[in-house]
mmCIF file of C-alpha atoms and ligand atoms in Angstrom:
data_model
loop_
_atom_site.group_PDB
_atom_site.id
_atom_site.type_symbol
_atom_site.label_atom_id
_atom_site.label_comp_id
_atom_site.label_asym_id
_atom_site.label_seq_id
_atom_site.Cartn_x
_atom_site.Cartn_y
_atom_site.Cartn_z
ATOM 1 C CA MET A 27 22.109 49.319 -37.134
ATOM 2 C CA ARG A 28 22.514 50.819 -33.703
ATOM 3 C CA TYR A 29 22.546 49.566 -30.087
ATOM 4 C CA LEU A 30 20.359 52.039 -28.223
ATOM 5 C CA VAL A 31 21.159 51.399 -24.548
ATOM 6 C CA PRO A 32 24.775 50.229 -24.365
ATOM 7 C CA ASN A 33 25.087 50.516 -20.568
ATOM 8 C CA ASP A 34 22.183 48.238 -19.560
ATOM 9 C CA TYR A 35 20.235 45.189 -20.767
ATOM 10 C CA MET A 36 16.873 45.924 -22.387
ATOM 11 C CA ALA A 37 14.718 43.666 -24.587
ATOM 12 C CA ASP A 38 11.270 43.265 -26.221
ATOM 13 C CA PRO A 39 10.938 46.861 -27.476
ATOM 14 C CA SER A 40 7.599 48.548 -28.181
ATOM 15 C CA ALA A 41 8.085 51.932 -29.829
ATOM 16 C CA HIS A 42 5.470 54.664 -30.262
ATOM 17 C CA VAL A 43 5.478 58.302 -31.280
ATOM 18 C CA PHE A 44 3.912 60.543 -28.651
ATOM 19 C CA ASN A 45 3.930 64.358 -29.032
ATOM 20 C CA GLY A 46 6.361 64.072 -31.946
ATOM 21 C CA ARG A 47 8.972 62.146 -29.929
ATOM 22 C CA LEU A 48 9.771 58.429 -30.172
ATOM 23 C CA TYR A 49 9.358 56.453 -26.933
ATOM 24 C CA ILE A 50 10.542 52.864 -26.410
ATOM 25 C CA TYR A 51 9.034 50.621 -23.749
ATOM 26 C CA PRO A 52 11.326 47.578 -23.289
ATOM 27 C CA SER A 53 11.677 44.733 -20.787
ATOM 28 C CA HIS A 54 14.549 45.318 -18.349
ATOM 29 C CA ASP A 55 16.775 42.258 -18.237
ATOM 30 C CA ARG A 56 18.860 41.499 -15.170
ATOM 31 C CA GLU A 57 21.194 38.834 -13.840
ATOM 32 C CA SER A 58 18.644 36.796 -11.882
ATOM 33 C CA GLY A 59 20.922 33.882 -10.982
ATOM 34 C CA ILE A 60 18.201 31.451 -12.130
ATOM 35 C CA SER A 61 19.400 28.808 -14.562
ATOM 36 C CA GLU A 62 17.999 28.779 -18.077
ATOM 37 C CA ASN A 63 14.964 26.551 -18.775
ATOM 38 C CA ASP A 64 12.156 26.203 -21.365
ATOM 39 C CA SER A 65 9.689 28.025 -19.098
ATOM 40 C CA GLY A 66 11.855 31.145 -19.132
ATOM 41 C CA ASP A 67 12.298 31.286 -15.344
ATOM 42 C CA HIS A 68 15.653 32.987 -15.910
ATOM 43 C CA PHE A 69 13.764 36.032 -17.249
ATOM 44 C CA ASN A 70 12.951 37.294 -13.765
ATOM 45 C CA MET A 71 12.619 41.004 -14.422
ATOM 46 C CA LYS A 72 11.511 43.465 -11.746
ATOM 47 C CA ASP A 73 10.926 46.866 -13.344
ATOM 48 C CA TYR A 74 10.493 48.859 -16.543
ATOM 49 C CA HIS A 75 12.289 51.937 -17.870
ATOM 50 C CA VAL A 76 11.222 54.074 -20.829
ATOM 51 C CA PHE A 77 13.610 55.650 -23.329
ATOM 52 C CA SER A 78 12.971 58.493 -25.756
ATOM 53 C CA MET A 79 14.694 60.223 -28.656
ATOM 54 C CA ASP A 80 13.992 62.628 -31.480
ATOM 55 C CA ASP A 81 16.452 61.073 -33.948
ATOM 56 C CA VAL A 82 16.506 57.277 -34.183
ATOM 57 C CA GLU A 83 19.766 56.984 -36.090
ATOM 58 C CA ASN A 84 22.054 59.445 -34.303
ATOM 59 C CA GLY A 85 20.095 61.213 -31.556
ATOM 60 C CA GLU A 86 20.752 61.096 -27.858
ATOM 61 C CA VAL A 87 18.703 58.408 -26.085
ATOM 62 C CA THR A 88 17.108 59.683 -22.868
ATOM 63 C CA ASP A 89 16.563 57.160 -20.071
ATOM 64 C CA HIS A 90 13.558 58.378 -18.060
ATOM 65 C CA GLY A 91 14.340 55.910 -15.261
ATOM 66 C CA VAL A 92 12.058 53.397 -13.586
ATOM 67 C CA ILE A 93 8.426 53.899 -14.641
ATOM 68 C CA LEU A 94 6.914 50.869 -12.887
ATOM 69 C CA ASP A 95 8.340 48.485 -10.280
ATOM 70 C CA VAL A 96 6.990 45.019 -9.499
ATOM 71 C CA LYS A 97 6.872 45.907 -5.795
ATOM 72 C CA ASP A 98 4.220 48.542 -6.591
ATOM 73 C CA ILE A 99 1.886 46.122 -8.392
ATOM 74 C CA PRO A 100 -0.661 44.792 -5.868
ATOM 75 C CA TRP A 101 -1.355 41.500 -7.677
ATOM 76 C CA ALA A 102 2.280 40.718 -8.541
ATOM 77 C CA GLY A 103 3.907 37.351 -8.311
ATOM 78 C CA ARG A 104 7.041 37.434 -10.435
ATOM 79 C CA GLN A 105 8.517 38.103 -13.886
ATOM 80 C CA LEU A 106 7.697 41.370 -15.640
ATOM 81 C CA TRP A 107 7.867 40.384 -19.309
ATOM 82 C CA ASP A 108 7.065 42.244 -22.513
ATOM 83 C CA SER A 109 4.938 45.438 -22.382
ATOM 84 C CA ASP A 110 3.379 47.990 -24.709
ATOM 85 C CA ALA A 111 1.983 51.510 -24.360
ATOM 86 C CA ALA A 112 -0.959 53.467 -25.780
ATOM 87 C CA TYR A 113 -2.498 56.930 -25.509
ATOM 88 C CA LYS A 114 -6.125 57.982 -25.159
ATOM 89 C CA ASN A 115 -7.886 61.127 -23.902
ATOM 90 C CA GLY A 116 -4.886 62.673 -22.150
ATOM 91 C CA LYS A 117 -3.732 59.450 -20.452
ATOM 92 C CA TYR A 118 -0.969 56.966 -21.245
ATOM 93 C CA PHE A 119 -1.529 53.269 -20.640
ATOM 94 C CA LEU A 120 1.185 50.669 -20.073
ATOM 95 C CA TYR A 121 0.084 47.074 -20.738
ATOM 96 C CA TYR A 122 2.397 44.502 -19.202
ATOM 97 C CA SER A 123 2.862 40.731 -18.774
ATOM 98 C CA LEU A 124 3.324 39.434 -15.219
ATOM 99 C CA LYS A 125 2.756 36.220 -13.248
ATOM 100 C CA ASP A 126 0.215 36.544 -10.448
ATOM 101 C CA LYS A 127 0.663 35.070 -6.983
ATOM 102 C CA ASN A 128 -0.396 31.638 -8.346
ATOM 103 C CA ASP A 129 2.347 31.769 -11.013
ATOM 104 C CA ILE A 130 -0.174 32.350 -13.816
ATOM 105 C CA PHE A 131 0.687 34.954 -16.447
ATOM 106 C CA ARG A 132 -1.892 37.732 -16.796
ATOM 107 C CA LEU A 133 -1.949 41.135 -18.461
ATOM 108 C CA GLY A 134 -1.848 44.252 -16.307
ATOM 109 C CA VAL A 135 -2.474 47.935 -17.028
ATOM 110 C CA ALA A 136 -0.818 50.972 -15.454
ATOM 111 C CA VAL A 137 -1.814 54.585 -16.142
ATOM 112 C CA ALA A 138 0.177 57.829 -16.350
ATOM 113 C CA ASP A 139 -0.289 61.473 -17.315
ATOM 114 C CA LYS A 140 2.910 61.541 -19.381
ATOM 115 C CA PRO A 141 4.528 59.021 -21.738
ATOM 116 C CA GLU A 142 7.543 58.827 -19.428
ATOM 117 C CA GLY A 143 5.362 57.992 -16.441
ATOM 118 C CA PRO A 144 5.434 57.316 -13.578
ATOM 119 C CA PHE A 145 2.749 54.684 -14.212
ATOM 120 C CA ILE A 146 0.355 53.578 -11.460
ATOM 121 C CA SER A 147 -0.901 50.033 -11.813
ATOM 122 C CA GLN A 148 -4.490 48.955 -11.521
ATOM 123 C CA SER A 149 -4.995 46.779 -8.457
ATOM 124 C CA ASP A 150 -6.038 43.702 -10.486
ATOM 125 C CA PRO A 151 -5.090 42.240 -13.851
ATOM 126 C CA VAL A 152 -7.298 42.759 -16.898
ATOM 127 C CA ARG A 153 -10.397 40.558 -16.321
ATOM 128 C CA GLY A 154 -10.215 37.361 -18.344
ATOM 129 C CA SER A 155 -6.624 38.003 -19.433
ATOM 130 C CA TYR A 156 -4.009 35.294 -19.738
ATOM 131 C CA SER A 157 -0.576 34.617 -21.254
ATOM 132 C CA ILE A 158 1.964 37.302 -22.256
ATOM 133 C CA ASP A 159 3.236 39.879 -24.751
ATOM 134 C CA PRO A 160 0.529 42.555 -25.120
ATOM 135 C CA CYS A 161 0.636 44.771 -28.201
ATOM 136 C CA VAL A 162 -1.875 47.607 -28.604
ATOM 137 C CA PHE A 163 -2.880 48.909 -32.017
ATOM 138 C CA GLU A 164 -5.077 51.968 -32.521
ATOM 139 C CA GLU A 165 -7.256 52.796 -35.482
ATOM 140 C CA ASN A 166 -9.901 55.548 -35.671
ATOM 141 C CA GLY A 167 -9.932 55.869 -31.882
ATOM 142 C CA GLN A 168 -10.508 52.140 -31.298
ATOM 143 C CA HIS A 169 -7.708 50.211 -29.587
ATOM 144 C CA TYR A 170 -7.093 46.501 -30.143
ATOM 145 C CA ILE A 171 -4.893 44.379 -27.891
ATOM 146 C CA TYR A 172 -2.974 41.392 -29.285
ATOM 147 C CA PHE A 173 -1.342 38.927 -26.925
ATOM 148 C CA GLY A 174 -0.116 35.390 -26.310
ATOM 149 C CA GLY A 175 2.936 33.186 -26.238
ATOM 150 C CA ILE A 176 3.378 29.404 -26.027
ATOM 151 C CA TRP A 177 5.745 27.341 -23.793
ATOM 152 C CA GLY A 178 6.689 29.604 -20.823
ATOM 153 C CA GLY A 179 4.074 32.126 -22.003
ATOM 154 C CA GLN A 180 1.355 29.583 -21.045
ATOM 155 C CA LEU A 181 -0.946 30.135 -24.067
ATOM 156 C CA GLN A 182 -1.230 26.332 -24.519
ATOM 157 C CA ARG A 183 -3.114 26.219 -21.213
ATOM 158 C CA TYR A 184 -6.207 27.929 -22.714
ATOM 159 C CA LYS A 185 -8.924 27.002 -25.163
ATOM 160 C CA ASP A 186 -11.890 29.256 -26.003
ATOM 161 C CA ASN A 187 -10.521 31.718 -23.413
ATOM 162 C CA LYS A 188 -10.913 29.176 -20.602
ATOM 163 C CA ALA A 189 -8.112 27.562 -18.628
ATOM 164 C CA LEU A 190 -7.849 23.852 -19.475
ATOM 165 C CA GLU A 191 -8.517 21.604 -16.524
ATOM 166 C CA ASN A 192 -5.916 19.077 -17.578
ATOM 167 C CA GLY A 193 -3.068 21.580 -17.896
ATOM 168 C CA ALA A 194 -2.099 22.164 -21.506
ATOM 169 C CA PHE A 195 -2.912 21.198 -25.068
ATOM 170 C CA TYR A 196 -0.410 21.192 -27.910
ATOM 171 C CA PRO A 197 -1.945 20.350 -31.314
ATOM 172 C CA ALA A 198 -0.426 17.523 -33.363
ATOM 173 C CA ASP A 199 2.049 18.580 -36.050
ATOM 174 C CA ASN A 200 -0.577 18.389 -38.826
ATOM 175 C CA GLU A 201 -3.222 20.342 -36.886
ATOM 176 C CA PRO A 202 -3.678 24.144 -36.910
ATOM 177 C CA ALA A 203 -1.126 25.859 -34.682
ATOM 178 C CA ILE A 204 -2.050 27.697 -31.491
ATOM 179 C CA CYS A 205 -2.948 31.284 -32.405
ATOM 180 C CA ALA A 206 -2.233 34.654 -30.828
ATOM 181 C CA ARG A 207 -5.343 36.460 -29.571
ATOM 182 C CA VAL A 208 -6.885 39.861 -30.268
ATOM 183 C CA ALA A 209 -9.651 41.802 -28.540
ATOM 184 C CA LYS A 210 -11.011 45.337 -28.624
ATOM 185 C CA LEU A 211 -10.194 47.357 -25.514
ATOM 186 C CA SER A 212 -12.967 49.027 -23.517
ATOM 187 C CA ASP A 213 -13.513 52.803 -23.785
ATOM 188 C CA ASP A 214 -11.600 53.343 -20.536
ATOM 189 C CA MET A 215 -8.729 51.179 -21.919
ATOM 190 C CA LEU A 216 -8.664 49.031 -18.774
ATOM 191 C CA GLN A 217 -10.552 45.866 -19.823
ATOM 192 C CA PHE A 218 -11.291 43.694 -22.827
ATOM 193 C CA ALA A 219 -14.438 44.943 -24.584
ATOM 194 C CA GLN A 220 -15.059 41.544 -26.155
ATOM 195 C CA GLU A 221 -14.007 37.907 -25.890
ATOM 196 C CA PRO A 222 -10.494 37.523 -27.310
ATOM 197 C CA GLN A 223 -10.463 35.968 -30.792
ATOM 198 C CA ALA A 224 -7.848 33.802 -32.513
ATOM 199 C CA VAL A 225 -5.404 35.545 -34.876
ATOM 200 C CA VAL A 226 -5.407 32.966 -37.666
ATOM 201 C CA ILE A 227 -2.380 32.802 -39.999
ATOM 202 C CA LEU A 228 -2.995 31.092 -43.337
ATOM 203 C CA ASP A 229 -0.487 29.560 -45.722
ATOM 204 C CA GLU A 230 -0.311 30.253 -49.473
ATOM 205 C CA ASN A 231 -3.196 27.780 -50.044
ATOM 206 C CA GLY A 232 -5.499 29.477 -47.565
ATOM 207 C CA LYS A 233 -5.027 26.727 -44.935
ATOM 208 C CA PRO A 234 -4.121 27.544 -41.309
ATOM 209 C CA ILE A 235 -0.390 27.213 -40.599
ATOM 210 C CA THR A 236 0.093 23.930 -38.729
ATOM 211 C CA ALA A 237 1.761 23.332 -35.374
ATOM 212 C CA GLY A 238 4.520 21.307 -37.037
ATOM 213 C CA ASP A 239 5.406 24.190 -39.359
ATOM 214 C CA THR A 240 7.718 25.618 -36.716
ATOM 215 C CA LYS A 241 9.470 28.065 -39.042
ATOM 216 C CA ARG A 242 6.163 29.835 -39.748
ATOM 217 C CA ARG A 243 3.813 29.229 -36.831
ATOM 218 C CA PHE A 244 3.145 31.820 -34.121
ATOM 219 C CA PHE A 245 5.138 31.431 -30.890
ATOM 220 C CA GLU A 246 5.093 34.866 -29.143
ATOM 221 C CA ALA A 247 5.833 38.603 -29.593
ATOM 222 C CA SER A 248 2.784 39.898 -31.514
ATOM 223 C CA TRP A 249 3.064 43.248 -33.247
ATOM 224 C CA MET A 250 0.552 44.994 -35.502
ATOM 225 C CA HIS A 251 1.186 47.859 -37.884
ATOM 226 C CA LYS A 252 -0.504 49.207 -40.966
ATOM 227 C CA TYR A 253 1.264 50.024 -44.222
ATOM 228 C CA ASN A 254 -0.389 51.205 -47.443
ATOM 229 C CA GLY A 255 -3.837 50.152 -46.247
ATOM 230 C CA LYS A 256 -2.777 46.578 -45.274
ATOM 231 C CA TYR A 257 -2.582 45.168 -41.760
ATOM 232 C CA TYR A 258 0.764 43.529 -40.934
ATOM 233 C CA PHE A 259 0.749 41.022 -38.079
ATOM 234 C CA SER A 260 4.340 40.148 -37.137
ATOM 235 C CA TYR A 261 5.600 37.685 -34.537
ATOM 236 C CA SER A 262 8.396 35.425 -33.339
ATOM 237 C CA THR A 263 8.593 31.723 -34.183
ATOM 238 C CA GLY A 264 10.356 31.124 -30.843
ATOM 239 C CA ASP A 265 12.316 27.885 -31.024
ATOM 240 C CA THR A 266 13.187 28.478 -34.698
ATOM 241 C CA HIS A 267 14.268 32.044 -33.865
ATOM 242 C CA LEU A 268 12.679 33.945 -36.749
ATOM 243 C CA LEU A 269 10.646 37.138 -36.918
ATOM 244 C CA CYS A 270 7.917 36.632 -39.519
ATOM 245 C CA TYR A 271 4.900 38.509 -40.813
ATOM 246 C CA ALA A 272 1.503 37.904 -42.331
ATOM 247 C CA THR A 273 -0.851 40.438 -43.924
ATOM 248 C CA GLY A 274 -4.618 40.909 -43.852
ATOM 249 C CA ASN A 275 -7.447 43.296 -44.615
ATOM 250 C CA ASN A 276 -8.597 44.139 -41.102
ATOM 251 C CA PRO A 277 -7.234 44.049 -37.510
ATOM 252 C CA TYR A 278 -8.726 40.593 -36.792
ATOM 253 C CA GLY A 279 -7.407 38.801 -39.865
ATOM 254 C CA PRO A 280 -7.194 36.149 -41.092
ATOM 255 C CA PHE A 281 -3.658 36.972 -42.128
ATOM 256 C CA THR A 282 -1.698 35.326 -44.910
ATOM 257 C CA TYR A 283 1.910 34.393 -44.216
ATOM 258 C CA ARG A 284 4.290 36.569 -46.282
ATOM 259 C CA GLY A 285 7.823 35.853 -45.092
ATOM 260 C CA VAL A 286 10.741 36.401 -42.714
ATOM 261 C CA ILE A 287 11.563 39.884 -41.443
ATOM 262 C CA LEU A 288 14.641 39.003 -39.386
ATOM 263 C CA THR A 289 16.829 35.884 -39.508
ATOM 264 C CA PRO A 290 18.114 34.503 -36.150
ATOM 265 C CA VAL A 291 20.095 36.755 -33.844
ATOM 266 C CA VAL A 292 22.673 35.796 -31.199
ATOM 267 C CA GLY A 293 20.520 34.647 -28.267
ATOM 268 C CA TRP A 294 17.429 32.447 -27.937
ATOM 269 C CA THR A 295 14.509 34.888 -28.041
ATOM 270 C CA THR A 296 13.791 37.284 -30.865
ATOM 271 C CA HIS A 297 11.250 40.053 -30.324
ATOM 272 C CA HIS A 298 10.557 43.295 -32.097
ATOM 273 C CA CYS A 299 8.317 46.161 -33.076
ATOM 274 C CA ILE A 300 7.936 48.034 -36.355
ATOM 275 C CA THR A 301 7.355 51.785 -36.120
ATOM 276 C CA GLU A 302 7.432 54.730 -38.516
ATOM 277 C CA TYR A 303 9.232 57.870 -37.405
ATOM 278 C CA LYS A 304 10.013 60.985 -39.443
ATOM 279 C CA GLY A 305 9.183 59.269 -42.731
ATOM 280 C CA LYS A 306 11.244 56.094 -42.228
ATOM 281 C CA TRP A 307 10.268 52.659 -40.961
ATOM 282 C CA TYR A 308 12.353 50.984 -38.272
ATOM 283 C CA LEU A 309 12.681 47.493 -36.806
ATOM 284 C CA PHE A 310 13.469 47.673 -33.093
ATOM 285 C CA HIS A 311 14.607 44.344 -31.640
ATOM 286 C CA HIS A 312 17.241 42.781 -29.395
ATOM 287 C CA ASP A 313 20.184 40.400 -29.425
ATOM 288 C CA CYS A 314 22.730 39.030 -26.967
ATOM 289 C CA VAL A 315 25.977 40.100 -28.629
ATOM 290 C CA PRO A 316 26.986 42.662 -25.955
ATOM 291 C CA SER A 317 26.454 40.124 -23.115
ATOM 292 C CA GLY A 318 28.561 37.520 -24.918
ATOM 293 C CA GLY A 319 25.544 35.352 -25.746
ATOM 294 C CA LYS A 320 23.865 35.196 -22.315
ATOM 295 C CA THR A 321 20.282 34.598 -23.443
ATOM 296 C CA TRP A 322 18.748 36.422 -20.472
ATOM 297 C CA LEU A 323 20.845 39.596 -20.933
ATOM 298 C CA ARG A 324 19.599 41.170 -24.155
ATOM 299 C CA SER A 325 20.438 44.508 -25.756
ATOM 300 C CA LEU A 326 18.156 46.888 -27.660
ATOM 301 C CA LYS A 327 18.889 47.479 -31.328
ATOM 302 C CA VAL A 328 17.332 49.391 -34.179
ATOM 303 C CA THR A 329 17.741 49.077 -37.915
ATOM 304 C CA GLU A 330 15.905 50.613 -40.849
ATOM 305 C CA LEU A 331 13.167 48.455 -42.397
ATOM 306 C CA ASN A 332 12.294 48.696 -46.091
ATOM 307 C CA TYR A 333 9.357 47.531 -48.187
ATOM 308 C CA ASN A 334 9.375 46.353 -51.774
ATOM 309 C CA SER A 335 6.902 47.963 -54.186
ATOM 310 C CA ASP A 336 4.536 44.965 -53.784
ATOM 311 C CA GLY A 337 4.305 45.587 -50.020
ATOM 312 C CA THR A 338 6.616 42.724 -48.992
ATOM 313 C CA ILE A 339 9.236 43.504 -46.363
ATOM 314 C CA GLN A 340 12.929 43.255 -47.253
ATOM 315 C CA LYS A 341 14.502 40.549 -45.085
ATOM 316 C CA ILE A 342 17.075 41.715 -42.524
ATOM 317 C CA GLU A 343 20.005 39.528 -41.433
ATOM 318 C CA GLY A 344 20.041 38.956 -37.671
ATOM 319 C CA GLY A 345 23.736 38.180 -37.693
ATOM 320 C CA LEU A 346 23.915 34.685 -36.185
HETATM 321 O O1 FUB B 20 11.289 39.003 -22.052
HETATM 322 C C1 FUB B 20 10.612 37.834 -21.671
HETATM 323 C C2 FUB B 20 10.011 37.158 -22.847
HETATM 324 O O2 FUB B 20 11.023 36.781 -23.769
HETATM 325 C C3 FUB B 20 9.069 37.978 -23.683
HETATM 326 O O3 FUB B 20 7.831 38.235 -23.090
HETATM 327 C C4 FUB B 20 9.029 37.108 -24.892
HETATM 328 O O4 FUB B 20 8.424 37.659 -26.009
HETATM 329 C C5 FUB B 20 10.511 36.838 -25.094
HETATM 330 O O5 FUB B 20 11.151 37.884 -25.771
#
């Protein structure tokens, strides 16, 4: 286990290997002075940095500085939340979560010539986008974007990709839980190429995980990776503070719940990515130990992740 950025507060890591080097795109936490609430108003972040290294366990971590600032995003309201990055045809794309001027979360895209930026934002959010926590997964040249988060992430305000007129809908405890979404990205990487679809997570009996099953249902923080031909959709259960995973046979699912990756950490949120580098798999995540438990001041961590021979992931203790 290693804290990667001991002199600043960084959270929600997305790690990718570009040109043989590992790059991490985190949220940049700050002391906003806003008191903690269930909508996450205290997470009032204003910019992103990117970090890189060539040795995850012992190597020097390079801070490439600010790669995108909220003041340079034409459609910005407030709160730069989780982001992810992707590469295609000589360009790097940063997908980010941000509230617009009407306080509605949307997904934005910024483009750069290098993985360390600087990134220039598009002047409008992705058409038809909503909610938070983009994660981009590439396979055979096709990119898929996963997204969504309930409570402060506003996913409960949408059904069939339309905003609900009466505000929000939370299913009853015995009804299927709200799902993350996935859509193909367009060839130019700037728009959805299809209507977002639900990422359904099934239990051991092939039934959708219910809303009342709070230790297994999706809350936020989607991540997709592939291991030994299987698709692993991993996510946070939010108010029960677990990182879990489910496996499937294609990028859309359905996925079958398989277990816990990380038990609760110090802090409220738990958010991660799983990335292979130089032959080892790593779980990048965050906790609030260095800030003394301040939930809005999170610190980036990495630990090795191991699989059992049947493809299940060995559970990691979060340390709470
Ligand atoms: O960093 C703000 C939000 O906290 C993220 O978007 C969520 O996933 C949670 O980690």
